[in-house]
Tab-separated table of C-alpha atoms in Angstrom:
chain	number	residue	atom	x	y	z
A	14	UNK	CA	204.467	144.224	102.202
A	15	UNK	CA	202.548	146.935	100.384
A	16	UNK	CA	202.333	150.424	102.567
A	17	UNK	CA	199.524	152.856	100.835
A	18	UNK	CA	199.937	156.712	102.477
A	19	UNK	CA	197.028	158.690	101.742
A	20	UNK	CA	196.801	162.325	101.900
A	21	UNK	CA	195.377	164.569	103.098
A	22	UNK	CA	193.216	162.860	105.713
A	23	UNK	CA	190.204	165.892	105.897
A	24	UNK	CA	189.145	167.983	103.079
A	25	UNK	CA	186.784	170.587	103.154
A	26	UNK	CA	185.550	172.188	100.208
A	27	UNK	CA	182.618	174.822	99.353
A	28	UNK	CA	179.609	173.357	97.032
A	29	UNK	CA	180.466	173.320	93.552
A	30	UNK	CA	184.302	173.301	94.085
A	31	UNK	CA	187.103	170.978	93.036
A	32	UNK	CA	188.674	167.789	95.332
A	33	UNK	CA	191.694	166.095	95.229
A	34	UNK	CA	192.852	163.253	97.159
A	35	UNK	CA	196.486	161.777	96.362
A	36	UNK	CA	197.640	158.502	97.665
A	37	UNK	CA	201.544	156.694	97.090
A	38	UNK	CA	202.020	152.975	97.244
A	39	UNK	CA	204.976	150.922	97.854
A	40	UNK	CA	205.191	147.602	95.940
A	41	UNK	CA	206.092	147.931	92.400
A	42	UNK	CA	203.877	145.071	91.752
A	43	UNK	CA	200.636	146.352	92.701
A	44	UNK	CA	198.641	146.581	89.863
A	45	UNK	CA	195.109	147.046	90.220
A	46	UNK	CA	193.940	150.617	92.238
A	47	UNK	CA	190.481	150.833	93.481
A	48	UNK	CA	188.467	154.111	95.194
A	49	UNK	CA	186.159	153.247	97.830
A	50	UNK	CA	183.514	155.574	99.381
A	51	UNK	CA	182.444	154.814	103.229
A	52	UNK	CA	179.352	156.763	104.571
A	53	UNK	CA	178.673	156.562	108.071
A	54	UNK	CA	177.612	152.762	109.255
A	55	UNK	CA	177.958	151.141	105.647
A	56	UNK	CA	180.673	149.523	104.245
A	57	UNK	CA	182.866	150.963	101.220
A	58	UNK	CA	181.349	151.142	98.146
A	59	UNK	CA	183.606	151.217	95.053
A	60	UNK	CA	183.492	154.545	93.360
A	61	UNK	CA	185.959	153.750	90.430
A	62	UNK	CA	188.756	151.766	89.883
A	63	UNK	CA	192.218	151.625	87.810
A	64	UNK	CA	194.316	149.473	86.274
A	65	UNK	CA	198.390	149.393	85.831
A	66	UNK	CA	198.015	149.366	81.924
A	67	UNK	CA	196.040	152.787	81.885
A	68	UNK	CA	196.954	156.436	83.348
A	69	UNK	CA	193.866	157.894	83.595
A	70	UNK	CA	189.762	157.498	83.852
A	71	UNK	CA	186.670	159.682	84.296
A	72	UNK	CA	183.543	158.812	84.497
A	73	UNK	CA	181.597	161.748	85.124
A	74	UNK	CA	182.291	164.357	87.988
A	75	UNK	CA	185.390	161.719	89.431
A	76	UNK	CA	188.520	160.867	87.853
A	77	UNK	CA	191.336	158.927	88.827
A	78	UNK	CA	195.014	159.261	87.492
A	79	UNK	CA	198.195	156.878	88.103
A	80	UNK	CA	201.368	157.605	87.141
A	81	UNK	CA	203.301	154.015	87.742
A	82	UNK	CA	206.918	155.616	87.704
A	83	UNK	CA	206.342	157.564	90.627
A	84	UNK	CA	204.249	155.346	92.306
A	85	UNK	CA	201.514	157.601	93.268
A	86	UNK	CA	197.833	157.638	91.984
A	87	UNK	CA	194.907	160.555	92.689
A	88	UNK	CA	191.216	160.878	93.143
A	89	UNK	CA	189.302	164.231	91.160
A	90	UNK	CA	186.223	164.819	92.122
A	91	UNK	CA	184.355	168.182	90.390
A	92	UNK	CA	181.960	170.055	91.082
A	93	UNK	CA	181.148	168.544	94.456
A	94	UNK	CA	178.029	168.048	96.100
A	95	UNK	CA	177.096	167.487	99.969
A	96	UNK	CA	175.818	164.875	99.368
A	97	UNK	CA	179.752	163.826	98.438
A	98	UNK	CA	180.601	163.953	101.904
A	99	UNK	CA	181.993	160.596	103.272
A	100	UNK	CA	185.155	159.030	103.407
A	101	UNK	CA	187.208	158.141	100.589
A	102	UNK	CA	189.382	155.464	100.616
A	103	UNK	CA	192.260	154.286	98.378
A	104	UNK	CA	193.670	151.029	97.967
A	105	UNK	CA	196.854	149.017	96.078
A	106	UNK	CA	195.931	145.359	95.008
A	107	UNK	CA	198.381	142.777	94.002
A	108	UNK	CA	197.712	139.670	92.397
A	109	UNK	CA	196.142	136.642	95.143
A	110	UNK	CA	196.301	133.096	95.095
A	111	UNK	CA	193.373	132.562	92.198
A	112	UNK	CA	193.731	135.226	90.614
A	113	UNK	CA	192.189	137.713	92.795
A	114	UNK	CA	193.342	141.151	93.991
A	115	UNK	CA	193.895	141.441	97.204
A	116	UNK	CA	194.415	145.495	98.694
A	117	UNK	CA	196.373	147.083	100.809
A	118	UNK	CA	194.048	150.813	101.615
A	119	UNK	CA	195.189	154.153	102.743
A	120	UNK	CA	193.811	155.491	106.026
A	121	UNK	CA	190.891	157.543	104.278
A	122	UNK	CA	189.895	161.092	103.903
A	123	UNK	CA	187.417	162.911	105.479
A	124	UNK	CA	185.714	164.819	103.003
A	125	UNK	CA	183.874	167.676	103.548
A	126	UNK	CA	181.523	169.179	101.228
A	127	UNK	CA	180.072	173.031	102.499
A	128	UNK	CA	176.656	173.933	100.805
B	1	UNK	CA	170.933	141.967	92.982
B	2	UNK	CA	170.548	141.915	97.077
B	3	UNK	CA	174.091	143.003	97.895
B	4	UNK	CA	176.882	141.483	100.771
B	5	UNK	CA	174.762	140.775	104.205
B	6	UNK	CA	176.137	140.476	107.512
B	7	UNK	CA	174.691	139.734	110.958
B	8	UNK	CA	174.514	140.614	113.174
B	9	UNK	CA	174.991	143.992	112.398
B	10	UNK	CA	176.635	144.869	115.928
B	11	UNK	CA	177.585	141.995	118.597
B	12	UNK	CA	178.575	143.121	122.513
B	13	UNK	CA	180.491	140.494	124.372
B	14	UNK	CA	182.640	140.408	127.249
B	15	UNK	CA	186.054	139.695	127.101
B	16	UNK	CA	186.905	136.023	126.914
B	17	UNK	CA	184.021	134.987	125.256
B	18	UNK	CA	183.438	133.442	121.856
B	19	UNK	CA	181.973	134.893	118.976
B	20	UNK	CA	181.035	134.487	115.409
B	21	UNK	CA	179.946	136.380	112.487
B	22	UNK	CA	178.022	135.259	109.156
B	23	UNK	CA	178.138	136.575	105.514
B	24	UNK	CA	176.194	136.037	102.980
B	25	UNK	CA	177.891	137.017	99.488
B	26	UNK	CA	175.852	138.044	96.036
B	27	UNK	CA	174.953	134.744	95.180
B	28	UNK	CA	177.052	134.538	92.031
B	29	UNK	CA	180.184	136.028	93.539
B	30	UNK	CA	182.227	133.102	94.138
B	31	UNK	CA	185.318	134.834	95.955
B	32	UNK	CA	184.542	135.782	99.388
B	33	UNK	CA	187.208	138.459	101.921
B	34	UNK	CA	186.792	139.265	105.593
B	35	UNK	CA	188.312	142.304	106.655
B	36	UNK	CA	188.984	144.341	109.739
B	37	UNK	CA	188.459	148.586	110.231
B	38	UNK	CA	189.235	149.830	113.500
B	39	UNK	CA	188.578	153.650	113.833
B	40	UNK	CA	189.954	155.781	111.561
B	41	UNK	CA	191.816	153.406	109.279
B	42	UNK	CA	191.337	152.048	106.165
B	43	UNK	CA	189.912	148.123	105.879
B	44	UNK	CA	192.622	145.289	106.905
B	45	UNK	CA	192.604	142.753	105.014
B	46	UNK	CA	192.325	139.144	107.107
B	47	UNK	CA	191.353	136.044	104.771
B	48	UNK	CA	190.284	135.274	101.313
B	49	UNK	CA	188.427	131.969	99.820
B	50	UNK	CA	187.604	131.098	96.433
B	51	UNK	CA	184.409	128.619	96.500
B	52	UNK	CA	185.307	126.657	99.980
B	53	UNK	CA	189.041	126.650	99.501
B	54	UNK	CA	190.462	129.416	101.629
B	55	UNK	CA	193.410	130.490	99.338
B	56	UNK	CA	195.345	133.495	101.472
B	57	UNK	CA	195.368	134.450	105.083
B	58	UNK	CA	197.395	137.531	106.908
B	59	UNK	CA	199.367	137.421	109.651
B	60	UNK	CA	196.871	139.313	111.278
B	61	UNK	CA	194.721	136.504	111.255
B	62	UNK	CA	195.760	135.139	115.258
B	63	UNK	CA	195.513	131.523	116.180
B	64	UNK	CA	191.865	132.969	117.519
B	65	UNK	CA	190.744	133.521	114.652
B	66	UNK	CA	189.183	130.647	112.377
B	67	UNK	CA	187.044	131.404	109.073
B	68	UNK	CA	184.883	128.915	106.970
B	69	UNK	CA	183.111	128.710	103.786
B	70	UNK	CA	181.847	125.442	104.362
B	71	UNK	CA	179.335	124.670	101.138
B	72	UNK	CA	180.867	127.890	98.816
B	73	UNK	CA	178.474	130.199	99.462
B	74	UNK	CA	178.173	131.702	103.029
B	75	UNK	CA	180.930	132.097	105.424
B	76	UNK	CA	181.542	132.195	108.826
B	77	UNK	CA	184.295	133.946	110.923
B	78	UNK	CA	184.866	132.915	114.835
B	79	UNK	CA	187.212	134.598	117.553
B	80	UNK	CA	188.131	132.469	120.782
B	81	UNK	CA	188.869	134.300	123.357
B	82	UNK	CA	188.197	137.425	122.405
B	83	UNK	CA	190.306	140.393	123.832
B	84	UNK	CA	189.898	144.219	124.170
B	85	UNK	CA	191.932	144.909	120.952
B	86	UNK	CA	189.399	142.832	118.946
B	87	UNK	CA	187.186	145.663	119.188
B	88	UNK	CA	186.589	146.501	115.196
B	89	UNK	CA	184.157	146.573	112.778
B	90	UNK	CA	184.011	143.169	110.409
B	91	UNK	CA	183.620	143.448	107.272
B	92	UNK	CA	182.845	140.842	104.645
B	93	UNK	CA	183.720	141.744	100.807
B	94	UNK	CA	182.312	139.184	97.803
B	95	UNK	CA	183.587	139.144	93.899
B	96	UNK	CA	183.496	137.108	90.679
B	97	UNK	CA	186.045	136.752	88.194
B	98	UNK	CA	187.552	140.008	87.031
B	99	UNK	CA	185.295	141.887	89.089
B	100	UNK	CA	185.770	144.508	91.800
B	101	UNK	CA	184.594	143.706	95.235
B	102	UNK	CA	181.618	144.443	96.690
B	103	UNK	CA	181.670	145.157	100.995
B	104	UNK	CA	178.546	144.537	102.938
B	105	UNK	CA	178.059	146.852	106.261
B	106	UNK	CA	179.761	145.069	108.710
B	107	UNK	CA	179.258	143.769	111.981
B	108	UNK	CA	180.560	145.824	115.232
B	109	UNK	CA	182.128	144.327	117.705
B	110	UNK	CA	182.413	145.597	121.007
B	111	UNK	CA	184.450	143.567	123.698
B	112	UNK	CA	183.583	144.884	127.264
């Protein structure tokens, strides 16, 4: 099956700095890489999402690249706020019965964001 | 737009009892996940349905374990039995066609 290794697993950062969160999958056949954001006592909400056909996306301060070869996709996040603070989950989805994607996520990051 | 709802939002039980949890998807979502996050981990993924047909389930998914999606729109997920290492949070995850899934809060368990 699909192993996702996600590093590192805490970040802390000062206000207005940089993050970056790398993750490497397994299965060649993944195709579908989603970014999920858990606060504390809520579920993950999607931040942004990737697909196999493209190598990289932005959509304002976060941006996600994949580079297929290598197997190994990362989370940018700029100019971070506190209010960024959570964990940050990455995930590997493969194709499901019905044409769904089901993933496999990382073990999360802990980010930290200093004001 | 009222998002993914579970209840109850935490459940304490005693070991060896039964329990069950309820989702309720975004009403037009007609794929429906459960999932399972123990501390510190990333989301597990258990079973998956599209309308009432449940289409995948993991390995992970014991002979305790029994999910429904009777009518195709809310779901239902039992454990018999239950044991200490079914301590987790449950979480439920909804999706249309072509569209990324959506996780509602979760319900703790908590197996004494």
């Amino acid at each position: 099956g699909e192993n996702v290794e996600q590093h590192p697993s805490t970040l802390s950062v000062q206000e207005g700095d940089s993050a970056v969160i790398k993750c490497t999958y397994s299965d060649s056949a993944s195709n579908y890489f989603p970014w999920y954001k858990q606060e504390l006592g809520k579920g993950p909400q999607l931040i942004i999402d990737i697909r196999s056909n493209v190598g990289e996306k932005k959509d304002q301060r976060i941006a996600v690249t994949l580079n297929k070869t290598a197997k190994h996709f990362s989370l940018h996040i700029t100019e971070t706020q506190p209010e960024d603070s959570a964990v940050y989950f990455c995930a590997a989805s493969r194709k499901a019965s019905g044409g769904s994607y089901i993933p496999t996520f990382g073990r999360g990051t802990s980010l930290i964001v200093h004001p | 737009d009222t998002g993914v709802s579970q209840n109850p939002r935490h459940k304490i039980t005693k070991r060896g009892q039964n329990v069950t949890f309820r989702c309720d998807p975004i009403s037009e979502h007609n794929r429906l996940y459960w999932y399972r996050q123990t501390l510190g981990q990333g989301p597990e993924f258990l079973t998956y349905f599209q309308n009432e047909a449940q289409l995948e389930k993991s390995r992970l998914l014991s002979d305790r374990f029994s999910a429904e999606r009777p009518k195709g729109s809310f779901s239902t997920l039992e454990i018999q039995r239950t044991e200490q290492g079914d301590s987790a949070m449950y979480l439920c995850a909804s999706s249309s066609r072509n569209q990324p899934q959506h996780f509602g809060d979760g319900t703790r368990l908590s197996i004494l």
